Backbone as JSON, one array per atom type, in Angstrom:
{
  "sequence": "MRIDVHQHLWPEPLLAALRARNTPPHLDGWTLHTASAPPYAVNPADHDVAVRTALLDADGLDRALISLSSPLGIEWLPDATPLLDAYHEGVTALPGRFGAWAAAGLHTIDPTPLERALDAGCVGLQLPADALLDPAGYARCAPLLAVLERRDAPLFVHPGPHPAPPDGAPGWWPALSPYVHQMHDAWHAFVAFGRAAHPNLRVCFALLAGLGPLHGERLAARGGPARRQIDMDAFVETSSYGPRAVDAITRVLGVDLVVLGSDRPYATVPDFGLGEAFDQAAGVSNPERLLYGKKGRP",
  "N": [[25.47, -4.75, -20.51], [22.55, -3.06, -21.33], [19.75, -2.27, -19.35], [16.32, -1.78, -18.73], [14.4, -1.39, -16.11], [11.75, -1.11, -15.66], [8.95, -1.96, -17.02], [5.93, -2.53, -18.76], [3.91, -5.36, -20.07], [1.35, -6.94, -21.15], [0.93, -10.42, -21.36], [-0.23, -13.07, -23.5], [-1.61, -15.08, -21.92], [-2.42, -13.59, -19.71], [-4.06, -11.55, -20.89], [-6.11, -13.19, -21.71], [-7.16, -14.2, -19.27], [-8.12, -11.9, -18.14], [-10.12, -11.09, -19.94], [-11.83, -13.1, -19.35], [-13.23, -12.47, -17.07], [-15.91, -10.66, -15.49], [-16.04, -8.86, -13.72], [-14.39, -5.8, -12.37], [-10.84, -5.85, -12.25], [-11.31, -5.91, -15.56], [-11.21, -7.11, -19.07], [-12.89, -6.09, -21.97], [-12.94, -7.11, -25.05], [-10.61, -4.86, -26.15], [-11.14, -3.06, -24.38], [-10.55, -1.63, -21.14], [-11.74, -2.19, -18.08], [-11.97, -0.81, -14.85], [-11.91, -0.46, -11.35], [-11.63, 2.23, -10.49], [-11.46, 3.88, -12.52], [-12.66, 5.64, -15.71], [-13.72, 3.72, -18.55], [-11.19, 2.37, -20.35], [-9.47, 2.57, -23.5], [-7.49, 0.22, -24.63], [-4.15, 0.12, -26.29], [-3.72, -2.14, -28.67], [-0.92, -2.6, -29.81], [0.66, -1.89, -27.77], [0.97, -4.19, -26.41], [1.96, -6.16, -27.92], [4.3, -8.54, -28.72], [6.26, -8.57, -30.54], [6.26, -5.8, -31.53], [7.0, -4.57, -29.25], [9.66, -5.54, -28.96], [10.93, -4.47, -31.07], [10.88, -1.92, -30.16], [12.74, -2.24, -28.06], [15.11, -2.27, -29.34], [14.95, 0.1, -30.74], [15.28, 1.81, -28.57], [17.65, 1.41, -27.62], [18.32, -0.73, -25.85], [19.18, -3.6, -24.06], [17.86, -5.54, -22.57], [14.66, -5.63, -20.96], [12.62, -5.39, -18.0], [9.6, -6.87, -17.3], [6.61, -6.02, -15.43], [3.67, -6.62, -13.53], [0.75, -4.79, -13.74], [0.32, -2.99, -11.3], [-1.7, -0.85, -10.41], [-4.07, -1.71, -11.27], [-5.06, -3.24, -9.3], [-4.96, -6.07, -8.87], [-3.24, -7.68, -7.3], [-4.64, -7.66, -4.7], [-6.9, -8.87, -4.96], [-9.52, -11.03, -3.73], [-9.74, -13.24, -5.31], [-7.42, -13.6, -6.7], [-5.6, -15.53, -7.77], [-6.03, -16.9, -10.38], [-5.4, -14.88, -12.19], [-2.78, -13.98, -11.5], [-1.53, -16.35, -11.87], [-1.79, -16.56, -14.61], [-0.33, -14.3, -15.46], [2.12, -14.78, -14.62], [2.76, -17.28, -15.99], [2.69, -16.3, -18.54], [4.63, -14.14, -18.66], [7.0, -15.55, -18.17], [7.49, -16.91, -20.39], [8.06, -15.32, -22.29], [10.18, -13.77, -24.91], [13.87, -13.96, -24.63], [14.98, -11.31, -24.29], [13.4, -10.15, -22.62], [12.9, -9.82, -19.26], [11.4, -10.41, -16.11], [9.44, -9.28, -13.21], [8.26, -10.92, -10.42], [4.9, -11.36, -9.13], [2.63, -11.08, -6.24], [-0.01, -12.45, -4.39], [-1.99, -10.57, -2.06], [-4.31, -10.69, -0.42], [-4.36, -13.0, 1.02], [-1.41, -13.95, 2.42], [0.97, -15.89, 0.93], [3.93, -17.56, 0.49], [4.61, -19.53, -1.14], [3.9, -19.63, -4.0], [5.58, -17.26, -4.86], [7.95, -18.48, -4.62], [7.9, -20.32, -6.52], [7.54, -18.67, -8.94], [10.21, -17.4, -8.64], [11.76, -19.54, -9.11], [11.1, -20.06, -11.7], [12.29, -18.25, -13.1], [11.83, -15.5, -12.68], [12.95, -12.38, -11.69], [12.99, -11.07, -9.23], [10.61, -9.76, -6.99], [7.89, -7.78, -7.2], [5.98, -5.38, -5.45], [2.85, -3.52, -4.54], [2.9, -0.22, -3.67], [1.11, 0.53, -1.72], [1.1, -1.62, -0.1], [2.88, -1.36, 1.63], [3.25, 0.66, 3.62], [3.41, 1.19, 6.31], [4.33, -0.16, 9.65], [2.46, -2.36, 10.05], [2.07, -3.24, 7.44], [4.53, -3.98, 6.63], [4.78, -6.0, 8.45], [2.85, -7.77, 7.62], [3.77, -8.49, 4.88], [6.12, -9.81, 5.49], [6.72, -12.61, 5.31], [7.01, -12.89, 2.46], [9.01, -11.0, 1.74], [11.07, -12.19, 3.27], [11.54, -14.41, 1.95], [12.72, -13.2, -0.44], [15.04, -12.05, 0.71], [16.42, -14.42, 1.7], [16.86, -15.64, -0.76], [18.4, -13.82, -2.18], [17.35, -11.95, -3.82], [15.82, -9.11, -5.27], [13.48, -6.62, -4.38], [10.84, -4.81, -5.95], [9.13, -1.78, -5.8], [6.2, -0.36, -6.53], [3.6, 1.93, -7.68], [0.29, 1.4, -6.4], [-3.23, 0.3, -6.48], [-5.68, 3.02, -6.67], [-7.81, 5.69, -5.39], [-10.86, 6.58, -7.03], [-10.29, 9.4, -9.33], [-10.9, 13.02, -8.75], [-13.96, 14.43, -9.97], [-13.91, 15.45, -13.28], [-11.27, 15.6, -13.35], [-8.08, 15.78, -15.11], [-6.54, 13.49, -17.41], [-3.93, 12.89, -16.65], [-3.98, 12.93, -13.93], [-3.88, 10.71, -12.14], [-1.19, 9.55, -12.25], [0.28, 11.91, -11.31], [-0.63, 12.58, -8.91], [-2.09, 10.49, -6.83], [-0.1, 8.27, -7.39], [2.49, 9.16, -7.08], [2.14, 10.25, -4.33], [1.94, 7.74, -3.18], [4.41, 6.41, -3.61], [6.18, 8.31, -2.5], [5.36, 8.15, 0.17], [5.89, 5.44, 0.61], [8.77, 5.39, 0.46], [9.61, 6.7, 2.8], [8.37, 5.2, 4.54], [9.85, 2.97, 4.27], [12.36, 3.8, 5.04], [11.77, 4.38, 7.81], [10.7, 2.08, 8.87], [10.89, -0.31, 7.3], [13.78, -1.04, 6.49], [15.1, -1.66, 8.91], [13.77, -3.88, 9.58], [14.24, -5.68, 7.6], [17.29, -6.08, 6.88], [18.92, -7.19, 4.95], [17.77, -6.8, 2.42], [17.76, -6.0, -0.86], [16.23, -3.13, -2.69], [13.96, -1.41, -5.04], [12.57, 1.71, -5.74], [10.01, 2.78, -7.61], [9.57, 5.49, -9.97], [11.41, 7.49, -9.04], [10.99, 7.21, -6.32], [8.74, 8.96, -5.61], [9.93, 11.28, -5.41], [10.69, 11.33, -2.67], [13.4, 11.12, -1.54], [14.39, 13.81, -1.8], [13.73, 15.3, 0.37], [15.4, 15.45, 2.45], [16.42, 17.57, 3.81], [14.13, 18.67, 5.15], [13.28, 16.43, 6.61], [15.53, 16.45, 8.64], [14.93, 19.05, 9.65], [12.66, 18.33, 11.05], [13.25, 16.5, 13.12], [14.5, 14.41, 12.35], [17.56, 12.59, 11.39], [20.34, 14.77, 11.06], [22.04, 14.21, 8.93], [21.6, 11.66, 7.08], [22.66, 8.41, 6.82], [23.58, 6.96, 3.55], [21.88, 4.52, 2.05], [22.89, 1.84, 0.59], [21.69, -0.24, -0.77], [19.27, 0.57, -1.49], [17.46, 1.52, -4.06], [16.46, 3.9, -6.61], [14.31, 4.37, -9.47], [13.75, 5.76, -12.83], [11.44, 6.44, -14.14], [9.29, 8.51, -16.18], [10.47, 11.04, -15.47], [12.81, 13.59, -15.87], [15.94, 15.24, -16.89], [16.2, 17.32, -14.82], [14.89, 16.47, -12.34], [16.15, 13.92, -12.11], [18.87, 14.57, -11.9], [18.75, 16.01, -9.58], [18.07, 14.23, -7.61], [20.32, 12.63, -7.87], [22.24, 14.02, -6.97], [21.59, 14.02, -4.02], [21.42, 11.12, -3.45], [23.43, 9.96, -4.61], [25.17, 8.81, -7.57], [25.29, 6.08, -7.91], [22.99, 4.84, -7.12], [20.85, 5.17, -8.71], [18.6, 3.92, -11.14], [17.86, 2.87, -14.6], [14.55, 3.18, -15.82], [11.55, 3.2, -17.6], [8.72, 2.83, -17.7], [7.32, 2.09, -19.85], [4.38, 0.7, -21.63], [3.58, 3.4, -21.22], [5.13, 5.52, -20.83], [8.24, 6.92, -22.14], [11.8, 6.13, -23.08], [13.91, 8.32, -21.92], [16.36, 10.69, -22.98], [18.65, 11.71, -20.85], [20.76, 13.37, -20.84], [22.92, 13.7, -19.13], [25.41, 12.85, -19.45], [28.0, 10.48, -20.47], [28.82, 8.66, -18.46], [27.04, 8.81, -16.45], [24.92, 7.63, -18.06], [26.04, 4.99, -18.35], [26.01, 4.08, -15.81], [23.33, 4.28, -14.73], [22.18, 2.63, -16.64], [23.52, 0.32, -16.95], [25.53, -0.51, -14.9], [24.3, -0.08, -12.38], [21.77, -1.29, -12.45], [22.7, -4.02, -12.72], [23.83, -4.25, -10.04], [21.46, -3.89, -8.53], [20.02, -6.14, -9.2], [21.51, -8.39, -8.81], [23.31, -8.0, -6.62], [26.16, -8.13, -4.67], [27.18, -10.54, -5.35], [27.04, -10.49, -8.3], [26.39, -10.97, -11.73], [25.03, -14.26, -12.55]],
  "CA": [[23.93, -4.95, -20.9], [21.76, -2.04, -20.75], [18.62, -2.8, -18.85], [15.21, -1.01, -18.33], [13.93, -2.27, -14.99], [10.18, -0.93, -15.34], [8.12, -1.84, -18.21], [4.65, -3.35, -18.72], [3.35, -6.1, -21.1], [0.29, -8.08, -20.93], [1.08, -11.49, -22.23], [-1.69, -13.67, -23.88], [-2.5, -15.66, -20.95], [-3.14, -12.69, -18.94], [-5.13, -11.02, -21.62], [-7.41, -14.03, -21.78], [-7.74, -14.26, -18.05], [-8.76, -10.59, -17.89], [-11.27, -11.2, -20.67], [-12.71, -14.1, -18.85], [-13.8, -12.0, -15.87], [-17.13, -9.84, -15.8], [-16.05, -7.66, -12.68], [-13.08, -5.09, -12.35], [-10.43, -5.34, -13.45], [-11.46, -6.88, -16.76], [-11.11, -6.48, -20.32], [-14.04, -6.32, -22.96], [-12.07, -6.87, -26.22], [-9.34, -4.11, -25.83], [-11.52, -1.94, -23.43], [-10.17, -2.06, -19.97], [-12.67, -1.68, -17.01], [-11.28, -0.8, -13.45], [-12.89, 0.18, -10.17], [-11.28, 3.6, -10.13], [-11.32, 4.96, -13.8], [-13.36, 5.45, -16.74], [-13.26, 2.65, -19.44], [-9.91, 2.67, -21.11], [-9.12, 1.94, -24.76], [-5.92, -0.27, -24.63], [-3.81, -0.06, -27.69], [-2.98, -3.7, -28.84], [0.42, -2.72, -30.11], [1.37, -1.85, -26.45], [1.11, -5.51, -25.75], [2.27, -6.91, -29.01], [5.83, -8.71, -28.34], [7.3, -8.04, -31.8], [6.54, -4.27, -31.57], [7.86, -4.13, -28.09], [10.99, -6.06, -29.1], [11.64, -3.49, -31.82], [11.14, -0.73, -29.28], [14.02, -2.36, -27.39], [16.15, -1.87, -30.41], [15.0, 1.72, -30.88], [15.68, 2.47, -27.3], [19.16, 1.07, -27.26], [18.25, -1.65, -24.54], [19.55, -5.07, -24.22], [16.7, -6.23, -21.9], [13.54, -4.94, -20.22], [12.06, -6.28, -16.94], [8.24, -6.69, -17.35], [5.93, -6.26, -14.17], [2.48, -6.62, -13.49], [0.12, -3.23, -13.58], [-0.39, -2.91, -10.08], [-2.75, -0.08, -10.22], [-5.19, -2.65, -11.58], [-5.44, -3.94, -7.96], [-4.97, -7.58, -9.14], [-2.73, -8.48, -5.98], [-5.45, -7.4, -3.56], [-8.23, -9.45, -5.13], [-9.6, -12.42, -3.11], [-9.7, -14.31, -6.42], [-6.2, -13.16, -7.64], [-4.67, -16.68, -8.14], [-6.13, -17.17, -11.77], [-4.89, -13.71, -12.97], [-1.5, -14.06, -11.03], [-0.78, -17.68, -12.57], [-1.72, -16.42, -16.0], [0.57, -13.31, -15.66], [3.56, -15.65, -14.55], [2.86, -18.16, -17.23], [3.04, -15.49, -19.96], [5.84, -13.48, -18.75], [8.14, -16.39, -17.98], [7.53, -17.5, -21.64], [8.47, -14.03, -23.26], [11.6, -13.99, -25.45], [14.92, -13.76, -23.64], [15.47, -10.09, -23.95], [12.42, -9.66, -21.55], [12.82, -10.42, -17.93], [10.04, -10.32, -15.23], [9.28, -9.17, -11.71], [7.05, -11.65, -9.9], [3.9, -10.68, -8.43], [2.06, -11.95, -5.25], [-1.45, -12.13, -3.81], [-1.96, -9.92, -0.92], [-5.45, -10.92, 0.25], [-3.82, -14.06, 1.9], [-0.14, -14.16, 2.04], [1.51, -17.34, 0.75], [5.17, -17.19, -0.03], [5.01, -20.64, -1.95], [3.79, -19.27, -5.35], [6.6, -16.54, -4.98], [9.14, -19.38, -4.85], [7.7, -20.99, -7.87], [7.92, -17.75, -9.83], [11.63, -17.17, -8.81], [12.37, -20.81, -9.71], [10.8, -20.13, -13.16], [13.01, -17.22, -13.75], [11.56, -13.86, -12.3], [14.32, -11.57, -11.0], [12.71, -10.68, -7.96], [9.23, -9.5, -6.52], [7.23, -6.32, -7.19], [4.82, -5.31, -4.6], [2.38, -2.16, -4.78], [3.47, 0.6, -2.73], [0.17, 0.61, -0.6], [1.2, -2.59, 0.83], [4.23, -1.12, 2.45], [3.14, 2.05, 4.12], [3.48, 1.16, 7.69], [4.86, -1.33, 10.32], [1.62, -3.37, 9.76], [2.26, -3.56, 6.1], [5.79, -4.82, 6.51], [4.5, -7.44, 8.99], [2.0, -8.73, 6.74], [4.41, -9.05, 3.74], [7.29, -10.36, 5.93], [6.98, -13.88, 4.7], [7.33, -12.62, 1.11], [10.33, -10.26, 1.88], [12.16, -13.02, 3.78], [12.09, -15.24, 0.56], [13.73, -12.44, -1.15], [16.33, -11.87, 1.38], [17.12, -15.8, 1.6], [17.29, -15.92, -2.05], [19.22, -12.7, -2.58], [16.59, -11.32, -4.8], [15.33, -7.64, -5.13], [12.02, -6.2, -4.28], [10.46, -3.47, -6.7], [8.01, -1.15, -5.22], [5.46, 0.28, -7.79], [2.46, 2.44, -7.36], [-0.76, 0.45, -6.48], [-4.43, 0.95, -6.83], [-5.9, 4.34, -6.12], [-9.27, 5.96, -5.47], [-11.34, 7.51, -8.32], [-10.07, 11.03, -9.41], [-11.91, 13.91, -8.64], [-14.86, 14.68, -11.03], [-13.37, 16.3, -14.01], [-9.8, 15.43, -13.3], [-7.51, 15.33, -16.42], [-5.92, 12.04, -17.48], [-2.72, 12.79, -15.96], [-4.26, 13.02, -12.38], [-3.3, 9.5, -11.12], [0.19, 9.52, -12.42], [0.92, 13.07, -10.55], [-1.11, 12.66, -7.47], [-1.93, 9.25, -5.81], [1.08, 7.32, -7.68], [3.55, 10.01, -6.44], [2.12, 10.17, -2.86], [2.27, 6.38, -2.61], [5.82, 6.4, -3.67], [6.67, 9.12, -1.42], [5.02, 7.48, 1.52], [6.62, 4.13, 0.75], [10.15, 5.65, 0.62], [9.72, 7.14, 4.19], [8.07, 3.91, 5.45], [11.05, 2.0, 4.24], [13.42, 4.33, 5.99], [11.46, 4.3, 9.13], [10.38, 0.56, 9.4], [11.39, -1.59, 6.51], [15.11, -1.4, 6.64], [15.44, -2.28, 10.19], [13.07, -5.24, 9.65], [14.9, -6.5, 6.37], [18.62, -5.51, 6.7], [19.61, -7.47, 3.86], [16.89, -6.53, 1.3], [17.79, -4.85, -1.94], [15.03, -2.75, -3.04], [14.08, -0.41, -5.95], [11.47, 2.37, -5.71], [9.66, 3.35, -8.92], [9.46, 6.84, -10.14], [12.32, 8.16, -8.05], [10.41, 7.24, -4.94], [7.87, 10.08, -5.46], [10.82, 12.33, -4.93], [10.99, 11.29, -1.26], [14.85, 11.25, -1.03], [14.69, 15.08, -1.73], [12.99, 15.78, 1.5], [16.28, 15.06, 3.62], [16.42, 18.71, 4.71], [12.84, 18.7, 5.98], [13.51, 15.35, 7.55], [16.35, 16.94, 9.61], [14.19, 19.93, 10.39], [11.45, 17.9, 11.92], [13.65, 15.61, 14.11], [15.27, 13.13, 11.81], [19.02, 12.77, 11.52], [20.78, 15.78, 10.12], [22.79, 13.58, 7.7], [21.41, 10.23, 7.1], [23.59, 7.47, 6.02], [23.06, 6.51, 2.27], [21.61, 3.15, 2.15], [23.5, 1.45, -0.67], [20.86, -1.19, -1.36], [17.91, 1.13, -1.69], [17.58, 2.27, -5.36], [15.23, 4.48, -7.23], [14.17, 4.24, -10.88], [13.71, 7.17, -13.2], [10.19, 6.42, -15.02], [8.53, 9.78, -16.34], [11.31, 11.93, -14.99], [13.9, 14.0, -16.84], [17.17, 15.41, -16.42], [16.24, 18.0, -13.58], [14.67, 15.56, -11.21], [17.18, 12.91, -11.89], [20.16, 15.33, -11.46], [18.65, 16.47, -8.16], [18.19, 12.85, -6.86], [21.62, 11.97, -7.92], [23.06, 14.86, -5.89], [21.18, 13.64, -2.83], [21.84, 9.79, -3.34], [24.75, 9.58, -5.66], [24.94, 8.15, -9.0], [25.09, 4.59, -7.78], [21.67, 4.22, -6.73], [19.77, 5.63, -9.79], [18.67, 2.96, -12.25], [16.91, 3.27, -15.59], [13.28, 2.7, -15.85], [10.78, 3.9, -18.44], [7.21, 2.52, -17.5], [6.66, 1.62, -21.23], [4.14, 1.63, -22.83], [2.75, 4.61, -20.75], [6.15, 6.6, -21.09], [9.35, 6.4, -23.1], [12.97, 6.01, -22.43], [14.37, 9.63, -22.17], [17.66, 11.18, -22.88], [18.84, 12.48, -19.45], [21.64, 14.49, -21.04], [23.95, 13.79, -18.01], [26.78, 12.3, -19.74], [28.11, 8.87, -20.71], [29.17, 8.18, -17.2], [25.56, 8.55, -15.83], [24.03, 6.58, -18.72], [26.52, 3.7, -18.19], [25.76, 3.69, -14.42], [21.91, 3.99, -14.71], [21.53, 1.6, -17.33], [24.33, -1.05, -16.85], [26.29, -1.04, -13.58], [23.44, -0.11, -11.23], [20.61, -2.49, -12.62], [23.25, -5.13, -12.38], [23.91, -4.37, -8.56], [20.04, -4.11, -7.97], [19.45, -7.48, -9.69], [22.32, -9.37, -8.52], [23.98, -7.72, -5.48], [27.49, -8.25, -4.49], [27.76, -11.62, -6.12], [27.24, -10.32, -9.66], [25.54, -11.79, -12.63], [25.51, -15.68, -12.58]],
  "C": [[23.14, -3.83, -20.17], [20.23, -2.34, -20.51], [17.5, -1.54, -18.38], [14.4, -1.97, -17.38], [12.37, -2.11, -14.77], [9.5, -0.8, -16.73], [6.98, -2.82, -17.97], [4.24, -4.0, -20.05], [2.52, -7.1, -20.82], [0.61, -9.18, -21.91], [-0.23, -12.06, -22.51], [-2.29, -14.31, -22.83], [-3.22, -14.83, -20.03], [-4.27, -11.76, -19.56], [-6.46, -11.93, -21.48], [-8.03, -14.15, -20.32], [-8.52, -12.94, -17.79], [-10.14, -10.51, -18.6], [-12.28, -12.18, -20.17], [-13.48, -13.55, -17.66], [-14.88, -10.9, -16.35], [-17.06, -8.67, -14.5], [-14.64, -7.1, -12.79], [-12.08, -5.7, -11.62], [-10.56, -6.47, -14.53], [-11.38, -6.3, -18.05], [-12.37, -6.98, -21.23], [-13.29, -5.94, -24.38], [-10.75, -6.18, -25.86], [-9.83, -2.99, -24.95], [-11.23, -2.35, -22.01], [-11.19, -1.4, -19.0], [-11.9, -1.96, -15.53], [-12.22, -0.27, -12.44], [-12.63, 1.56, -10.06], [-11.17, 4.48, -11.36], [-12.37, 4.62, -14.89], [-12.82, 4.27, -17.73], [-12.08, 3.1, -20.29], [-9.62, 1.89, -22.35], [-7.67, 1.39, -24.89], [-5.52, -0.33, -25.96], [-3.03, -1.35, -27.77], [-1.64, -3.62, -29.18], [1.09, -2.51, -29.0], [1.72, -3.16, -25.97], [1.49, -6.62, -26.8], [4.02, -7.15, -28.75], [6.52, -8.29, -29.43], [7.32, -6.5, -31.76], [7.35, -3.95, -30.37], [9.39, -4.58, -28.26], [11.56, -5.03, -30.11], [11.74, -2.31, -31.14], [12.39, -0.9, -28.46], [15.37, -1.87, -28.04], [16.16, -0.36, -30.61], [15.46, 2.48, -29.72], [17.1, 2.26, -26.94], [19.26, 0.16, -25.96], [18.39, -2.94, -24.96], [18.36, -5.77, -23.55], [15.67, -5.23, -21.17], [12.9, -5.87, -19.26], [10.47, -5.89, -17.02], [7.64, -6.77, -15.92], [4.42, -6.0, -14.28], [1.89, -5.16, -13.29], [-0.49, -3.17, -12.31], [-1.47, -1.96, -9.65], [-4.01, -0.79, -10.39], [-5.87, -3.28, -10.33], [-5.52, -5.4, -8.01], [-4.56, -8.24, -7.81], [-3.62, -8.53, -4.85], [-6.67, -8.29, -3.5], [-8.35, -10.86, -4.23], [-9.38, -13.51, -4.03], [-8.59, -13.97, -7.4], [-5.54, -14.31, -8.24], [-4.89, -16.82, -9.77], [-5.23, -16.15, -12.7], [-3.25, -13.76, -12.7], [-0.62, -15.24, -11.88], [-0.71, -17.25, -13.95], [-0.53, -15.28, -16.19], [1.93, -14.21, -15.62], [3.72, -16.69, -15.6], [3.23, -17.4, -18.52], [4.35, -14.85, -19.91], [7.2, -14.1, -18.74], [8.32, -16.96, -19.43], [7.91, -16.39, -22.62], [9.92, -14.46, -23.77], [12.7, -13.38, -24.52], [15.4, -12.33, -23.41], [14.41, -9.45, -22.93], [12.7, -10.47, -20.38], [11.43, -10.01, -17.23], [10.15, -10.28, -13.73], [8.0, -10.14, -11.37], [6.03, -10.76, -9.27], [3.31, -11.61, -7.31], [0.78, -11.4, -4.82], [-1.14, -11.69, -2.41], [-3.24, -10.0, 0.05], [-5.16, -11.92, 1.35], [-2.48, -14.24, 1.58], [0.36, -15.44, 2.14], [2.7, -17.27, 0.0], [5.57, -18.5, -1.13], [4.88, -20.16, -3.37], [4.98, -18.34, -5.77], [7.9, -17.44, -5.22], [9.07, -19.94, -6.06], [8.19, -20.05, -8.97], [9.39, -17.46, -10.0], [12.26, -18.4, -9.31], [12.2, -20.77, -11.27], [11.52, -19.08, -13.84], [12.83, -15.78, -13.42], [12.78, -13.46, -11.44], [14.05, -11.34, -9.69], [11.05, -10.38, -7.91], [8.88, -8.05, -6.76], [6.0, -6.32, -6.3], [4.26, -3.75, -4.8], [2.76, -1.45, -3.52], [2.39, 0.58, -1.54], [0.13, -0.58, 0.19], [2.37, -2.4, 1.74], [4.25, 0.28, 2.99], [3.26, 2.32, 5.59], [4.05, -0.04, 8.34], [3.76, -2.6, 9.96], [1.7, -3.96, 8.41], [3.34, -4.51, 5.96], [5.51, -6.08, 7.21], [3.72, -8.28, 8.28], [2.89, -9.32, 5.57], [5.82, -9.58, 4.26], [7.49, -11.61, 5.28], [7.43, -13.7, 3.28], [8.87, -11.95, 1.04], [11.37, -11.23, 2.5], [12.47, -13.99, 2.82], [13.0, -14.53, -0.15], [14.99, -12.36, -0.46], [17.04, -13.35, 1.47], [17.5, -16.04, 0.19], [18.08, -15.06, -2.89], [18.63, -12.23, -3.84], [15.98, -9.97, -4.51], [13.8, -7.66, -5.11], [11.99, -4.8, -5.2], [9.19, -3.04, -6.14], [7.28, -0.17, -6.28], [4.23, 0.79, -7.24], [1.28, 1.19, -7.39], [-2.17, 1.03, -6.83], [-4.75, 2.3, -6.08], [-7.36, 4.58, -6.1], [-9.5, 6.75, -6.67], [-10.86, 8.92, -8.19], [-11.11, 11.68, -9.06], [-12.68, 14.02, -9.98], [-14.09, 15.86, -11.96], [-11.94, 16.48, -14.06], [-9.21, 15.14, -14.73], [-6.86, 14.05, -16.22], [-4.73, 11.88, -16.81], [-2.71, 12.76, -14.39], [-3.47, 11.7, -11.62], [-1.87, 9.34, -11.08], [1.02, 10.75, -11.48], [0.49, 13.22, -9.25], [-1.07, 11.33, -6.72], [-0.58, 8.43, -6.13], [2.25, 8.08, -6.92], [3.42, 10.05, -4.87], [2.39, 8.94, -2.44], [3.67, 6.16, -2.69], [6.68, 7.02, -2.63], [6.58, 8.56, -0.06], [5.79, 6.18, 1.7], [8.04, 4.29, 1.01], [10.34, 5.91, 2.14], [9.37, 5.9, 4.98], [9.24, 2.98, 5.48], [12.1, 2.52, 5.16], [13.07, 4.3, 7.36], [11.14, 3.01, 9.58], [11.08, -0.54, 8.56], [12.79, -2.04, 6.58], [15.52, -2.14, 7.72], [14.91, -3.79, 10.32], [13.79, -6.14, 8.61], [16.26, -6.04, 6.19], [19.42, -5.92, 5.43], [18.99, -7.43, 2.44], [17.57, -5.52, 0.29], [16.41, -4.38, -2.45], [15.15, -1.48, -4.06], [12.66, 0.34, -5.69], [11.09, 3.08, -7.01], [9.56, 4.86, -8.87], [10.06, 7.85, -9.12], [11.78, 8.28, -6.74], [9.45, 8.45, -4.55], [8.79, 11.41, -5.02], [11.26, 12.48, -3.45], [12.38, 11.47, -0.79], [15.14, 12.89, -1.03], [14.32, 15.83, -0.58], [13.98, 15.64, 2.79], [16.3, 16.43, 4.53], [15.23, 19.06, 5.64], [12.91, 17.82, 7.1], [14.33, 15.8, 8.81], [15.74, 18.04, 10.44], [13.2, 19.45, 11.36], [11.95, 16.75, 12.75], [14.24, 14.56, 13.57], [16.72, 13.47, 11.83], [19.26, 13.94, 10.52], [21.5, 15.46, 8.87], [22.62, 12.17, 7.81], [22.17, 9.54, 6.21], [22.99, 7.09, 4.78], [23.05, 5.04, 2.28], [22.0, 2.67, 0.69], [22.73, 0.2, -1.37], [19.54, -0.72, -1.55], [18.0, 2.06, -3.0], [16.32, 3.0, -5.76], [15.45, 4.6, -8.83], [13.6, 5.5, -11.54], [12.33, 7.38, -14.0], [9.59, 7.93, -14.93], [9.1, 10.87, -15.81], [12.41, 12.36, -15.92], [15.15, 14.63, -16.12], [17.19, 16.3, -15.02], [15.95, 17.36, -12.36], [15.65, 14.61, -11.16], [18.54, 13.38, -11.47], [20.02, 15.75, -9.95], [18.59, 15.28, -7.23], [19.49, 12.46, -6.84], [22.57, 12.76, -6.86], [22.74, 14.47, -4.39], [21.84, 12.11, -2.54], [23.12, 9.17, -3.85], [24.38, 8.98, -6.74], [24.59, 6.73, -8.99], [23.79, 4.06, -7.53], [20.48, 4.55, -7.64], [19.88, 4.65, -10.91], [17.45, 3.43, -13.35], [15.75, 2.53, -15.6], [12.19, 3.55, -16.69], [9.26, 3.89, -18.2], [6.45, 2.42, -18.89], [5.63, 0.61, -21.06], [3.5, 3.11, -22.59], [3.89, 5.71, -20.86], [7.27, 5.96, -21.8], [10.63, 6.5, -22.3], [13.7, 7.46, -22.9], [15.93, 9.78, -22.3], [18.14, 12.01, -21.75], [19.86, 13.56, -19.85], [22.67, 14.76, -19.85], [25.25, 13.1, -18.16], [26.89, 10.76, -19.9], [28.28, 8.14, -19.4], [27.89, 7.73, -16.49], [24.89, 7.51, -16.57], [24.67, 5.21, -18.32], [26.23, 3.27, -16.78], [24.2, 3.31, -14.16], [21.52, 2.93, -15.37], [22.22, 0.27, -17.45], [24.7, -1.29, -15.44], [25.24, -0.94, -12.46], [22.25, -1.22, -11.24], [21.37, -3.76, -12.25], [23.46, -5.4, -10.88], [22.58, -4.49, -7.8], [19.68, -5.62, -8.08], [20.22, -8.63, -8.79], [23.26, -9.28, -7.26], [25.48, -7.81, -5.65], [28.17, -9.52, -5.48], [27.87, -11.51, -7.68], [26.24, -11.3, -10.55], [25.98, -13.34, -12.68], [25.94, -15.99, -13.84]]
}
């Protein structure tokens, strides 16, 4: 089964909940208003289940995992519950070729809704990277991460909300600056703090962890281990990167820790050109190990 671990699709209940709001993030028809970006015209086809199912076929995918758009900042809202409930209601009702990552409110940590979302079929939990950048972040999120460890479910770390771009910044600025910085920092925070606190957690970092794994030589030069042992439960996914970056990451981490992720509808599923063995590992074998660990698919 070829799996894309990173896609976004706003189901009808979430669309309705966003349209019911009058403060960011909210939708006015199909215009998205956020706290840190100009109004954005959403393409309705991007969130049309029939259209997205056809794209699965076009991309040669058997399954795609949907997650909340964490840059919207929903998880951090004091009144996040209606939006989170709408998200979970919608994604767990999608057709069977779509799976889903659970989301969790971060203003007040409560593991009970996460338990319900996992019971409803979510494969694991997505958290925004800005929640896991230091020991305090790991301490706050510990009740959620403990649920994942107990239930042998994975964590997906995704870019979170970001400050407004500089005046005149091009449209690609968030994807190339704050998103990458967050993921780079989250990778090193996990190495420094997260793994020791959660030794049994399987985790996947979006967008090749901001290329953080490529900094091993600098880590060694600045007092870190000269040869850090590879963590076989810390995966990275490929969204918005191509053959050169993916090949470089593979040379550092090995092929067994790279999983296919596209970030549709904002990017596409690329042809990495790294051979059939790589495609089988990234799209089939590695996602299975990320999702189900040593026990395998139920």
